Short mmCIF file of C-alpha atoms in Angstrom, two decimals:
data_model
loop_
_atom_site.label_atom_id
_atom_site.label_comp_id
_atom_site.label_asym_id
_atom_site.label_seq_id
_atom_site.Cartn_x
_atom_site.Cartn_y
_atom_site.Cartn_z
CA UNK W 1 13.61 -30.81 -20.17
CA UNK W 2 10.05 -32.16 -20.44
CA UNK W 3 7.75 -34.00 -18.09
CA UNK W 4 8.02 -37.96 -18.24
CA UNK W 5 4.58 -39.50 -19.57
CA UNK W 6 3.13 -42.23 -18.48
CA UNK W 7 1.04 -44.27 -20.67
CA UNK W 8 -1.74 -46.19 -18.60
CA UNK W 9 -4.35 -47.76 -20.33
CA UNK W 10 -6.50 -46.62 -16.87
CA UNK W 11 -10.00 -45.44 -16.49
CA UNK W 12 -9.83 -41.22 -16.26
CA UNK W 13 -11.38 -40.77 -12.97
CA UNK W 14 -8.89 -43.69 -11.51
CA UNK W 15 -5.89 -41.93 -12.80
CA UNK W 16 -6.99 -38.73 -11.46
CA UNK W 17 -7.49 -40.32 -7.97
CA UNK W 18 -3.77 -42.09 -8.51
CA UNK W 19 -2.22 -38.83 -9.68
CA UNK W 20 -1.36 -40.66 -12.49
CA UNK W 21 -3.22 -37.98 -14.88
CA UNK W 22 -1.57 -35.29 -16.67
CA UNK W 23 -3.00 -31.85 -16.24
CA UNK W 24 -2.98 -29.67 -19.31
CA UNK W 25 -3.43 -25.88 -18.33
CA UNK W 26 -3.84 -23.39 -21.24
CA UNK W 27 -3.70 -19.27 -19.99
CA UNK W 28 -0.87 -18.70 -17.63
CA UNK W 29 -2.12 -15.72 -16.13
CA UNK W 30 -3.20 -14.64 -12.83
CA UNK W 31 -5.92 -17.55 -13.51
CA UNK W 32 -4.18 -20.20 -14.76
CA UNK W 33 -0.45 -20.17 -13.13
CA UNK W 34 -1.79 -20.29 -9.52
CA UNK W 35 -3.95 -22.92 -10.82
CA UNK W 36 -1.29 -24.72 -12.36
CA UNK W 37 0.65 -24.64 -9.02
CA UNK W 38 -1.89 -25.61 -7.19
CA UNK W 39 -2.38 -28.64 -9.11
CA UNK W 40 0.98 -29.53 -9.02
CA UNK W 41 1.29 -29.07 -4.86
CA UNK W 42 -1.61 -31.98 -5.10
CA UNK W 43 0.79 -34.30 -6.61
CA UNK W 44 0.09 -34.05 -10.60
CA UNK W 45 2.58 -33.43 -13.51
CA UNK W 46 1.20 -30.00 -14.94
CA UNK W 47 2.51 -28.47 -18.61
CA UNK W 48 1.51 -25.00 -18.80
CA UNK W 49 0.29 -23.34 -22.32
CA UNK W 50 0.81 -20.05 -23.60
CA UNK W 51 1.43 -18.01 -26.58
CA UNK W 52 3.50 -15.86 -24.77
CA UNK W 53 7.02 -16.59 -25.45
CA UNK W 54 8.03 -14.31 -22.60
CA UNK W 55 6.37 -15.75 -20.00
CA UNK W 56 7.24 -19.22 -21.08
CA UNK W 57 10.41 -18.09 -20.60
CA UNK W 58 11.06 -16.39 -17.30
CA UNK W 59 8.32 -19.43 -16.09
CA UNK W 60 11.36 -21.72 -17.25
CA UNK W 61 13.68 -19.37 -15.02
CA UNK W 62 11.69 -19.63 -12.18
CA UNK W 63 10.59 -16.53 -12.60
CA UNK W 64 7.32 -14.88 -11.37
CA UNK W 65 5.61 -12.31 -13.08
CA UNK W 66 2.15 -12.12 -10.57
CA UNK W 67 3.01 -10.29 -7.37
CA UNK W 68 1.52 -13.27 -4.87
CA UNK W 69 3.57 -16.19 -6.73
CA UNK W 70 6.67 -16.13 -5.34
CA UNK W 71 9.84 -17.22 -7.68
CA UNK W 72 10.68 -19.83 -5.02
CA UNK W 73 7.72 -22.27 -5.42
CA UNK W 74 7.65 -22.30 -9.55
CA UNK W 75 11.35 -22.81 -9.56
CA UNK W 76 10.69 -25.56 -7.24
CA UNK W 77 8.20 -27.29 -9.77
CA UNK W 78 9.99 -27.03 -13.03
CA UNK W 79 13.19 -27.73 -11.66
CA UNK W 80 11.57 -31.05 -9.94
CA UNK W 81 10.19 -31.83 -13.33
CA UNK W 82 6.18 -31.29 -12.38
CA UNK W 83 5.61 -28.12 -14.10
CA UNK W 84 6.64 -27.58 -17.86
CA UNK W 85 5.64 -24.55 -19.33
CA UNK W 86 5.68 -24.53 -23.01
CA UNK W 87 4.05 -22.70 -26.28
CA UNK W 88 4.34 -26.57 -28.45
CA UNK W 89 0.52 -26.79 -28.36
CA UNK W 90 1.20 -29.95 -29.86
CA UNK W 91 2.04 -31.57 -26.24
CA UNK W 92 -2.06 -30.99 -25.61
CA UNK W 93 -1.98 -34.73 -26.49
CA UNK W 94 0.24 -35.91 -23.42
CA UNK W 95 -2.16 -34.78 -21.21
CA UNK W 96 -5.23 -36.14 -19.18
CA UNK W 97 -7.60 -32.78 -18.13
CA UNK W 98 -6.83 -29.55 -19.91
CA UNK W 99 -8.43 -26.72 -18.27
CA UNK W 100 -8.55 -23.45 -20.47
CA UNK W 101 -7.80 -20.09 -18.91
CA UNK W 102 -7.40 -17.62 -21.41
CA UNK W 103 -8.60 -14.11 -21.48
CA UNK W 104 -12.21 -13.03 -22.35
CA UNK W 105 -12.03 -9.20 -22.72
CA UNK W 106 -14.73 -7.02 -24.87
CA UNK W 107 -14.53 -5.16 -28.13
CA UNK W 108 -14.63 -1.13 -28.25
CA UNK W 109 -18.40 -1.44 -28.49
CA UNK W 110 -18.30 -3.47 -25.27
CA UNK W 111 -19.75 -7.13 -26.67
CA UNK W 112 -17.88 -10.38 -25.67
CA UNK W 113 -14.98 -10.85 -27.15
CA UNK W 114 -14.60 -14.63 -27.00
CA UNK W 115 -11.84 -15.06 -29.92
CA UNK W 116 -8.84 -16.51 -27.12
CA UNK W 117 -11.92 -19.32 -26.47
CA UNK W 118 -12.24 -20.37 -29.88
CA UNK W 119 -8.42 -20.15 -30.19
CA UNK W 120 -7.61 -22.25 -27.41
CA UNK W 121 -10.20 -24.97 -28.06
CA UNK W 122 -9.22 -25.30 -31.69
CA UNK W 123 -5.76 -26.10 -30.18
CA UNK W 124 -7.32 -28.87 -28.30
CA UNK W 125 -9.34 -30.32 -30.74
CA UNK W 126 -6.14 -30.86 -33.22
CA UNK W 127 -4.15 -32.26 -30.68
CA UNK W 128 -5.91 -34.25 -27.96
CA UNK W 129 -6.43 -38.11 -27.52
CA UNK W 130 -9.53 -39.51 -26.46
CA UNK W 131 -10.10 -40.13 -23.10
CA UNK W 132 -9.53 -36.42 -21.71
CA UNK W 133 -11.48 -33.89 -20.14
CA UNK W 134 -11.21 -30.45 -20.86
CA UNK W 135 -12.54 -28.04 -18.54
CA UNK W 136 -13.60 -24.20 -19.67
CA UNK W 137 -12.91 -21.20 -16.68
CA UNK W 138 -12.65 -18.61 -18.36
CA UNK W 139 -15.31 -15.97 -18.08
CA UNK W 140 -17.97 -15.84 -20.75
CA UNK W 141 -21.25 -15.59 -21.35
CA UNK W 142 -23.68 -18.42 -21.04
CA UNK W 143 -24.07 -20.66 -23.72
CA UNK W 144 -20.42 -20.50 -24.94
CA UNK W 145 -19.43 -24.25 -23.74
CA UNK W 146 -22.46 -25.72 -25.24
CA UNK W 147 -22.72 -23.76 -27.96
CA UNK W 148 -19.29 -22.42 -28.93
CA UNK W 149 -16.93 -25.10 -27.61
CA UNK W 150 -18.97 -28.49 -27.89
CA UNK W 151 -18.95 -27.98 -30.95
CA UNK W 152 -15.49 -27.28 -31.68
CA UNK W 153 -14.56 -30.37 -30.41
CA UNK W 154 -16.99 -32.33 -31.91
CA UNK W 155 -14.73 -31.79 -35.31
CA UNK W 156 -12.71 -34.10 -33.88
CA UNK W 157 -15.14 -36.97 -33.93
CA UNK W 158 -15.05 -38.11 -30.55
CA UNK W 159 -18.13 -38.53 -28.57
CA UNK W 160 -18.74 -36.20 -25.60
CA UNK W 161 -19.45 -38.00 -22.48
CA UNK W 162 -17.58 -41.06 -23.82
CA UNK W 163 -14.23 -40.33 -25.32
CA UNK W 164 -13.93 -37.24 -23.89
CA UNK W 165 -15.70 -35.20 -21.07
CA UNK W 166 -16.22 -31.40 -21.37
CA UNK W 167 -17.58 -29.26 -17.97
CA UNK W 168 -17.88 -25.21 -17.53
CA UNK W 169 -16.37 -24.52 -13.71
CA UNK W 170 -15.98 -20.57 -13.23
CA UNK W 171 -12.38 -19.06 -12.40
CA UNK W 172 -12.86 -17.15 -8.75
CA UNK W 173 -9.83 -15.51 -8.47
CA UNK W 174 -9.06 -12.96 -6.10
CA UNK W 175 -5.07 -11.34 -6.46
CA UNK W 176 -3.54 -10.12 -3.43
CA UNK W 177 -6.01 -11.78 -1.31
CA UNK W 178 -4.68 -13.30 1.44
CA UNK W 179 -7.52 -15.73 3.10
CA UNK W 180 -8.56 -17.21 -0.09
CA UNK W 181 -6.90 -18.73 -2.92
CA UNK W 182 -7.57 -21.21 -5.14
CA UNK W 183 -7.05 -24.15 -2.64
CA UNK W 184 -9.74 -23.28 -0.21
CA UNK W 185 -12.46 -21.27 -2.31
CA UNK W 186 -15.34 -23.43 -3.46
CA UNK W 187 -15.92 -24.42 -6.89
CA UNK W 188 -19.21 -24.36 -9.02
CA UNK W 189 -19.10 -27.17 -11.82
CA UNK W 190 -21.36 -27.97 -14.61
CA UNK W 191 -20.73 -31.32 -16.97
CA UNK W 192 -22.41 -31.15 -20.52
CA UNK W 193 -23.07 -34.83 -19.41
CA UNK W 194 -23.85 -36.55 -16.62
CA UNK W 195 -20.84 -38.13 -17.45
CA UNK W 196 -18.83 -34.90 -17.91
CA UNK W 197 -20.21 -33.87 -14.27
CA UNK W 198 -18.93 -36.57 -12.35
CA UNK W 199 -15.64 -36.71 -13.90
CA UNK W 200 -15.09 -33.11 -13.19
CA UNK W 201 -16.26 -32.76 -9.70
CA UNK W 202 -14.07 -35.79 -9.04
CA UNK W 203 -11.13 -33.60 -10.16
CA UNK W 204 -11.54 -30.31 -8.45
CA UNK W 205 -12.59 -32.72 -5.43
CA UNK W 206 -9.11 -33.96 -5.78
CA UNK W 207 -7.10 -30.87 -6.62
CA UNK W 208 -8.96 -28.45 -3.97
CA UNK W 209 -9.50 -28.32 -0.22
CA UNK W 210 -12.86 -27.36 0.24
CA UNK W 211 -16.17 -27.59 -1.10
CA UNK W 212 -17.26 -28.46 -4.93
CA UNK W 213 -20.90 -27.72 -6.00
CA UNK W 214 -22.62 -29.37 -8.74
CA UNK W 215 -25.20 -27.57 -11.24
CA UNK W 216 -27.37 -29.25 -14.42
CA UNK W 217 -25.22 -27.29 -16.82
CA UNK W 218 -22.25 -25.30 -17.91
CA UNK W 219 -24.79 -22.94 -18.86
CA UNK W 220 -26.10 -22.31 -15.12
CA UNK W 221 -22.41 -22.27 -13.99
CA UNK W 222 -21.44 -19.75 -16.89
CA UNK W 223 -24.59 -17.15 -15.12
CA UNK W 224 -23.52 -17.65 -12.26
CA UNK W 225 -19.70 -16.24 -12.42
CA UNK W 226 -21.72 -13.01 -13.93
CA UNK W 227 -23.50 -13.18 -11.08
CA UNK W 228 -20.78 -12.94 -8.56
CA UNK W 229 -19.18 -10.34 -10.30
CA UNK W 230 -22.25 -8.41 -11.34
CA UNK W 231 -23.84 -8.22 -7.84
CA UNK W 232 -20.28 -6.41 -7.17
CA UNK W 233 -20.61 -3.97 -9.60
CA UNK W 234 -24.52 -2.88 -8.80
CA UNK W 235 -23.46 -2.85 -4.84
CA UNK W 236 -20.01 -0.33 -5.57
CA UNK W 237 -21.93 2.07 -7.60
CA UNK W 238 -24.78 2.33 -5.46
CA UNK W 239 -22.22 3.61 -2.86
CA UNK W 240 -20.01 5.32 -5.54
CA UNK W 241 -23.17 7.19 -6.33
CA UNK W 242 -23.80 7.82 -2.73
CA UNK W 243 -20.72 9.04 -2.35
CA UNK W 244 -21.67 11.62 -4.67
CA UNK W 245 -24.90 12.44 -2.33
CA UNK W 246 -22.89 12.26 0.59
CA UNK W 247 -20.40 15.15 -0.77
CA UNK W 248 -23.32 17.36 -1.47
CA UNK W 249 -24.77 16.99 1.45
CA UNK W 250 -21.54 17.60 3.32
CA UNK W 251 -21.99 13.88 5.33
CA UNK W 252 -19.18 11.79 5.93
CA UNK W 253 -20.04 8.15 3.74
CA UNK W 254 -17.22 6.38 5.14
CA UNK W 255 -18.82 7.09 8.54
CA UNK W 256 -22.66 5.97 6.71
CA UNK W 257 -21.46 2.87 5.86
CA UNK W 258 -19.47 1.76 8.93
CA UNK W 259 -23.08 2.28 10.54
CA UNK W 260 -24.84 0.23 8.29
CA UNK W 261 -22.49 -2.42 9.12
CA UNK W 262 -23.91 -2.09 12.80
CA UNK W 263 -27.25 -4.81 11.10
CA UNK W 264 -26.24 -7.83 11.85
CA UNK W 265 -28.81 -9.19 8.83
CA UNK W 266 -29.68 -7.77 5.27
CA UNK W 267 -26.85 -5.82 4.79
CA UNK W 268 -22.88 -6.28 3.42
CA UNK W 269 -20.73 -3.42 3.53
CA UNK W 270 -18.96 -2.09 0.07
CA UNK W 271 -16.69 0.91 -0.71
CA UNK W 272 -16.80 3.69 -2.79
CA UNK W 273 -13.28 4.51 -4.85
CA UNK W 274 -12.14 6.24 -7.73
CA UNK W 275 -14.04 3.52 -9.60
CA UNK W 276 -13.71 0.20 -10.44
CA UNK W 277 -10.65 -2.01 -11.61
CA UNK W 278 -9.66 -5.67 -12.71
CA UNK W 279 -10.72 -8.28 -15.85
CA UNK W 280 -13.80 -9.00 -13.66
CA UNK W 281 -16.23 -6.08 -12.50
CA UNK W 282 -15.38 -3.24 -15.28
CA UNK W 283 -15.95 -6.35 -18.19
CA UNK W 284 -18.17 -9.27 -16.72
CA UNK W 285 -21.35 -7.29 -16.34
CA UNK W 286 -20.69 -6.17 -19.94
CA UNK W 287 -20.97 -10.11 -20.83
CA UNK W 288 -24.90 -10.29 -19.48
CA UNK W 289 -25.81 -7.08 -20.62
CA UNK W 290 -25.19 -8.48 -23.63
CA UNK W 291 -26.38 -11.97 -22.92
CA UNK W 292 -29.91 -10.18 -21.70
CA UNK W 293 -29.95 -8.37 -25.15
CA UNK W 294 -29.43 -11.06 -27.23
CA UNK W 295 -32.82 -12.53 -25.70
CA UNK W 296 -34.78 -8.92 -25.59
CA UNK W 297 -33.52 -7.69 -22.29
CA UNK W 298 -32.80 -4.75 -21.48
CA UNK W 299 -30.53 -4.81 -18.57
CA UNK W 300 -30.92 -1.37 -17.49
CA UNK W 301 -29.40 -1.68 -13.84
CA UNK W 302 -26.35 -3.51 -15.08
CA UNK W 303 -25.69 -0.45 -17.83
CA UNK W 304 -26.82 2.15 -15.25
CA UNK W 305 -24.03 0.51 -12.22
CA UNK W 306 -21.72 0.69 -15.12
CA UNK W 307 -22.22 4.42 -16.01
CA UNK W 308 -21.94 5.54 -12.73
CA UNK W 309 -18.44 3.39 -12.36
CA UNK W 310 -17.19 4.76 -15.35
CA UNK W 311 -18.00 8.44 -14.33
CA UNK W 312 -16.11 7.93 -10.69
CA UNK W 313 -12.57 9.11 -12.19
CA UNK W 314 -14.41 12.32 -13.57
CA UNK W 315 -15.83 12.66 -10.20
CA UNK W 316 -12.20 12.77 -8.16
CA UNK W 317 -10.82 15.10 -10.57
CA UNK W 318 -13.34 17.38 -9.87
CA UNK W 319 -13.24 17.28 -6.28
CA UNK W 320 -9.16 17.57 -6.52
CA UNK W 321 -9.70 20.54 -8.96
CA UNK W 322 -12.34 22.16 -6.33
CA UNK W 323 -9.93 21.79 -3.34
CA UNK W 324 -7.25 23.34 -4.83
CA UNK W 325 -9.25 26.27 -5.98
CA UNK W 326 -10.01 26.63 -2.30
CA UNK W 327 -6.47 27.27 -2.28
CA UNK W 328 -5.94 29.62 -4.81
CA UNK W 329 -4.06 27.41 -7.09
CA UNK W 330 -5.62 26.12 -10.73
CA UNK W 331 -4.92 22.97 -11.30
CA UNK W 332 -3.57 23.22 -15.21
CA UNK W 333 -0.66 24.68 -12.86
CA UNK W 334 -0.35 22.36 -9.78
CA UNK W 335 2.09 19.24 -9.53
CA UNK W 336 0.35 16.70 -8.53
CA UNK W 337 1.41 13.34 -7.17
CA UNK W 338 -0.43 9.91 -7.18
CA UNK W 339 -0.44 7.67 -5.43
CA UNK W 340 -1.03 3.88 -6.80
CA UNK W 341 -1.57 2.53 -10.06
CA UNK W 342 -2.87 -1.10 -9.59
CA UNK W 343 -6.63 -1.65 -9.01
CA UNK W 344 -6.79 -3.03 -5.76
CA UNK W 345 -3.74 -2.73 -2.89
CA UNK W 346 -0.27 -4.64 -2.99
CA UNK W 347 -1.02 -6.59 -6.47
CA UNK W 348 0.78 -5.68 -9.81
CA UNK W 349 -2.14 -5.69 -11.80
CA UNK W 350 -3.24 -2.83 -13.41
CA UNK W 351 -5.63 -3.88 -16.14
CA UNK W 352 -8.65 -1.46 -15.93
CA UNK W 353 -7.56 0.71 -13.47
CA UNK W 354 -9.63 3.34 -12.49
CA UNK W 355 -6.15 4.83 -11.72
CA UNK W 356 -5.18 4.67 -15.36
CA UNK W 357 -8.38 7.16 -16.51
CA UNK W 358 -7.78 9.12 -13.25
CA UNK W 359 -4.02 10.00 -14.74
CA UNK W 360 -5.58 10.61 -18.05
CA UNK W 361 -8.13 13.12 -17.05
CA UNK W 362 -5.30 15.16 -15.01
CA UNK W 363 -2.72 14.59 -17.95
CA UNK W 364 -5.09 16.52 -20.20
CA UNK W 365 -5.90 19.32 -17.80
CA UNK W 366 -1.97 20.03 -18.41
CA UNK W 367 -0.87 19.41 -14.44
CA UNK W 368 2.50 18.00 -13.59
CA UNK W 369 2.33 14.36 -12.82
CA UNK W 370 4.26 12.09 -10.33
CA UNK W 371 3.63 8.51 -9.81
CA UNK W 372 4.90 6.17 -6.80
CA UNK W 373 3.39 2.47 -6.98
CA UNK W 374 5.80 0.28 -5.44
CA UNK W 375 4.53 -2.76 -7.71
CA UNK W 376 4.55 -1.22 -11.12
CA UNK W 377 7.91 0.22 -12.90
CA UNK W 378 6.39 1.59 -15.88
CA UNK W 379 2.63 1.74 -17.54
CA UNK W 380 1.10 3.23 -20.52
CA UNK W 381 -1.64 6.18 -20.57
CA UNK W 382 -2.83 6.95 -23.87
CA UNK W 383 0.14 6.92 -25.97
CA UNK W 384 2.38 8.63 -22.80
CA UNK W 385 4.04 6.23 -20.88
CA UNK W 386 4.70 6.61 -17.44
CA UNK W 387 8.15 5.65 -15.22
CA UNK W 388 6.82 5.32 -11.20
CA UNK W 389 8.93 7.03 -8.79
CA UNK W 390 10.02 6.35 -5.36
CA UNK W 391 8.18 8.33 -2.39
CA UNK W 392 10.86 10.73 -1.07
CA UNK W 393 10.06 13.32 1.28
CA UNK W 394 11.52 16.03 -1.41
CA UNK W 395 8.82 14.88 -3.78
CA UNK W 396 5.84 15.37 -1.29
CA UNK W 397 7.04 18.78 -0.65
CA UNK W 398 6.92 19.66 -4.26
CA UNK W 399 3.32 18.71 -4.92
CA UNK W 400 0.34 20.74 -4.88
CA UNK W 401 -1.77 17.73 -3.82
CA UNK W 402 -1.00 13.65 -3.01
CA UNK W 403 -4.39 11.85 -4.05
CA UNK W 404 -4.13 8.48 -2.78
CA UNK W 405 -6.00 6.22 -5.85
CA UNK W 406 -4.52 2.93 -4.44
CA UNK W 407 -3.79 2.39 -0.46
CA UNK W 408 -0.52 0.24 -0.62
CA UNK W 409 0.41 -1.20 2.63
CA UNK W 410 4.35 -0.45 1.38
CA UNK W 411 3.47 3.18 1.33
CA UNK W 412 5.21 5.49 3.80
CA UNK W 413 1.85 7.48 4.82
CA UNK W 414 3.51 9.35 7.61
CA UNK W 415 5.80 10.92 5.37
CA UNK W 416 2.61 12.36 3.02
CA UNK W 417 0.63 13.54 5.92
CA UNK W 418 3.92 15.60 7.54
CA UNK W 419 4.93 17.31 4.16
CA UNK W 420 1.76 17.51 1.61
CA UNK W 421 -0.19 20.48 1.37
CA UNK W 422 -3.03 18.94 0.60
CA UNK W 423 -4.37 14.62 0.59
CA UNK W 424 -7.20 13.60 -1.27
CA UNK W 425 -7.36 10.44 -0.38
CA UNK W 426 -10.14 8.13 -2.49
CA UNK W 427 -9.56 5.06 -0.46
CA UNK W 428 -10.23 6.09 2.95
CA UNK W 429 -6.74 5.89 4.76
CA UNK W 430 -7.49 8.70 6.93
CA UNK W 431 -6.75 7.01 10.05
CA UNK W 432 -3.40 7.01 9.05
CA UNK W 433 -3.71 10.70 8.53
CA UNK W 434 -3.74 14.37 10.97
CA UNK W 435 -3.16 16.54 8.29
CA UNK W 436 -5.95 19.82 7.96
CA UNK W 437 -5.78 19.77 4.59
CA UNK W 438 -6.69 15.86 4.36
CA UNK W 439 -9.81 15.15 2.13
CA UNK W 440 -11.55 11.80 1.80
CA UNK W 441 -14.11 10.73 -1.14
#
């Protein structure tokens, strides 16, 4: 099986607007395979990159492994011949636009880590024809597509802006979200040339259905995505950290911030949790802290939003540990059961969990431990690995304390608040709940 290439000697932009163009998409993660899809559903053949045999392979079953792509519509497109995933890198010169997804975590000492880049557009250097554009998402830090990638490519000795067109346009990705995908959020696009600008606006004008905005360069398009993500991070720990405030002060900061909301200018409502989760807000930030300190800045917000982030798991433990003193019962001898493992409700991603450091710090105070997360089978903590369990009304009985770290709508909350002795609930359910011995962050 492999998708049918056409050879047309025909301007790039024209076969783009013919759907005649071949769209290359390396990183088939929860980036890059919705991407991918999307791409196809506008009438392009799409062959999907990755290293990873296994996904190739359950992607060639018709197989999803992201919670909100169903099996139904990828079977659809390889079996219909539009989407061929594959790990023969050499196929990068079949295709028209390659668009590079690939991951961009940090190192232990929290600087970009920016070797899947560099990977990937080595890849396309040995194997593409002239003629193509190739299109960076992936998070980095700015500078990397004019100063890491251009030249990469340049190896290659075609000329950028004439035989090939390179352009920075941020991922925004949301998983689980269900207004926005990638089909109706906007795009922000920045060509190395003016050449490299129009050709890639053209395309995500073709393959989206809203809005594509223009900046001078990949560079301003690179700050930008650490922008988005970065304003997130500042806003959640100023109300993690108020949350902290609030709890002293015995006031209610759900109730605070459902107030605020009341001002109809100059304010957008966040939530405090058990901290923060996802590829974007616990690494991004991380990117232009670095970024400012290359160039003598000291970023001290950014470092402060992320050390009061990081200190939220401490925090719950602490308040779980405190309410069941109230109760006479230590905690190094309770069984405690959690609730949720993912980072954000009724997704299957659990990278950076602030559920994950939440389990750690009550694994090591010696509790028992119970997990239900109706999206995850099995995760690793540490070198302990986990097996979730189902919610049975036995199990809520048994427990010293439920503490709700992820509010799945799947969840049966009526069953926790009739049986559990005591809720702490970090991601404000509580409507749901009657229980006395309920507890909110």
């Amino acid at each position: 099986m492999g998708i049918r290439i056409e050879s047309l000697e025909l301007d790039l932009s024209k076969k783009i607007e013919i759907r005649k163009a071949t769209i290359g998409v390396v990183g088939l993660g929860y980036v890059g395979l919705p991407l991918a899809l999307q791409i196809v559903n506008k009438g392009f053949q799409v062959i999907g990159f990755d290293k990873d045999d296994e996904k190739i392979s359950k992607l060639r079953s018709g197989d999803s492994y992201i919670a909100d792509m169903s099996n139904a519509i990828i079977e659809k497109a390889v079996n219909e011949e539009k989407f061929e995933p594959t790990n023969d890198f050499s196929k990068l010169a079949y295709v028209d636009v390659i668009i590079i997804c690939v991951p961009t975590p940090t190192t232990a000492d929290g600087t970009p880590n920016i070797s899947y880049i560099v990977d990937a557009a080595n890849a396309v250097e040995q194997n593409m024809s002239s003629n193509t554009l190739i299109i960076l998402e992936s998070t980095t830090y700015p500078g990397t597509t004019e100063e890491i990638v251009k030249p990469i490519l340049e190896k290659s000795n075609f000329v950028i802006g004439q035989d090939i067109f390179l352009a920075y346009s941020p991922e925004r990705v949301d998983p689980g979200n269900l207004n926005f995908s990638v089909s109706n959020t906007p795009k922000v696009v920045g060509g190395i040339s003016a050449a490299c600008l129009e050709v890639s606006k053209h395309f995500y004008e073709t393959v989206i259905n809203t809005n594509v905005f223009a900046v001078t360069s990949p560079k301003v398009a690179e700050m930008e995505k650490l922008l988005e993500n970065t304003f997130r991070q500042i806003n959640i720990a100023l109300v993690n950290e108020l949350s902290q405030i609030c709890h002293k002060m015995d006031v209610d900061v759900w109730e605070v911030i459902e107030a605020a909301s009341t001002k109809p200018y100059g304010f957008m409502p966040f939530a405090p949790g058990p901290g923060v989760g996802g590829h974007c807000i616990p690494v991004d930030p991380k990117y232009l802290l670095w970024a400012g300190q290359q160039h003598g800045i000291s970023a001290t917000l950014i470092e402060t939003a992320d050390k009061i982030n990081v200190s939220m798991p401490s925090f719950v433990v602490e308040r779980l540990e405190n309410y069941l003193n109230a109760q006479e019962k230590e905690i190094g001898d309770a069984e405690i059961l959690v609730i949720g493992v993912t980072y954000k409700p009724d997704i299957n991603d659990f990278r950076e969990s602030p559920a994950l450091h939440v389990i750690d710090k009550l694994k090591d105070k010696q509790c028992g431990l119970n997990v239900v997360d109706p999206f995850i089978e099995t995760f690793t903590v540490g070198n302990y690995r986990f097996n979730t369990v189902s919610l049975t009304k036995e199990l809520v009985q048994k427990a010293d304390a439920v503490v709700i770290l992820t509010n799945h709508t799947p969840i049966e909350y009526s069953l926790i608040d009739q049986y559990a002795a005591l809720i702490f609930d970090t991601r404000n359910t509580h409507y749901l709940f009657k229980s006395e011995n309920y507890y909110k962050l």
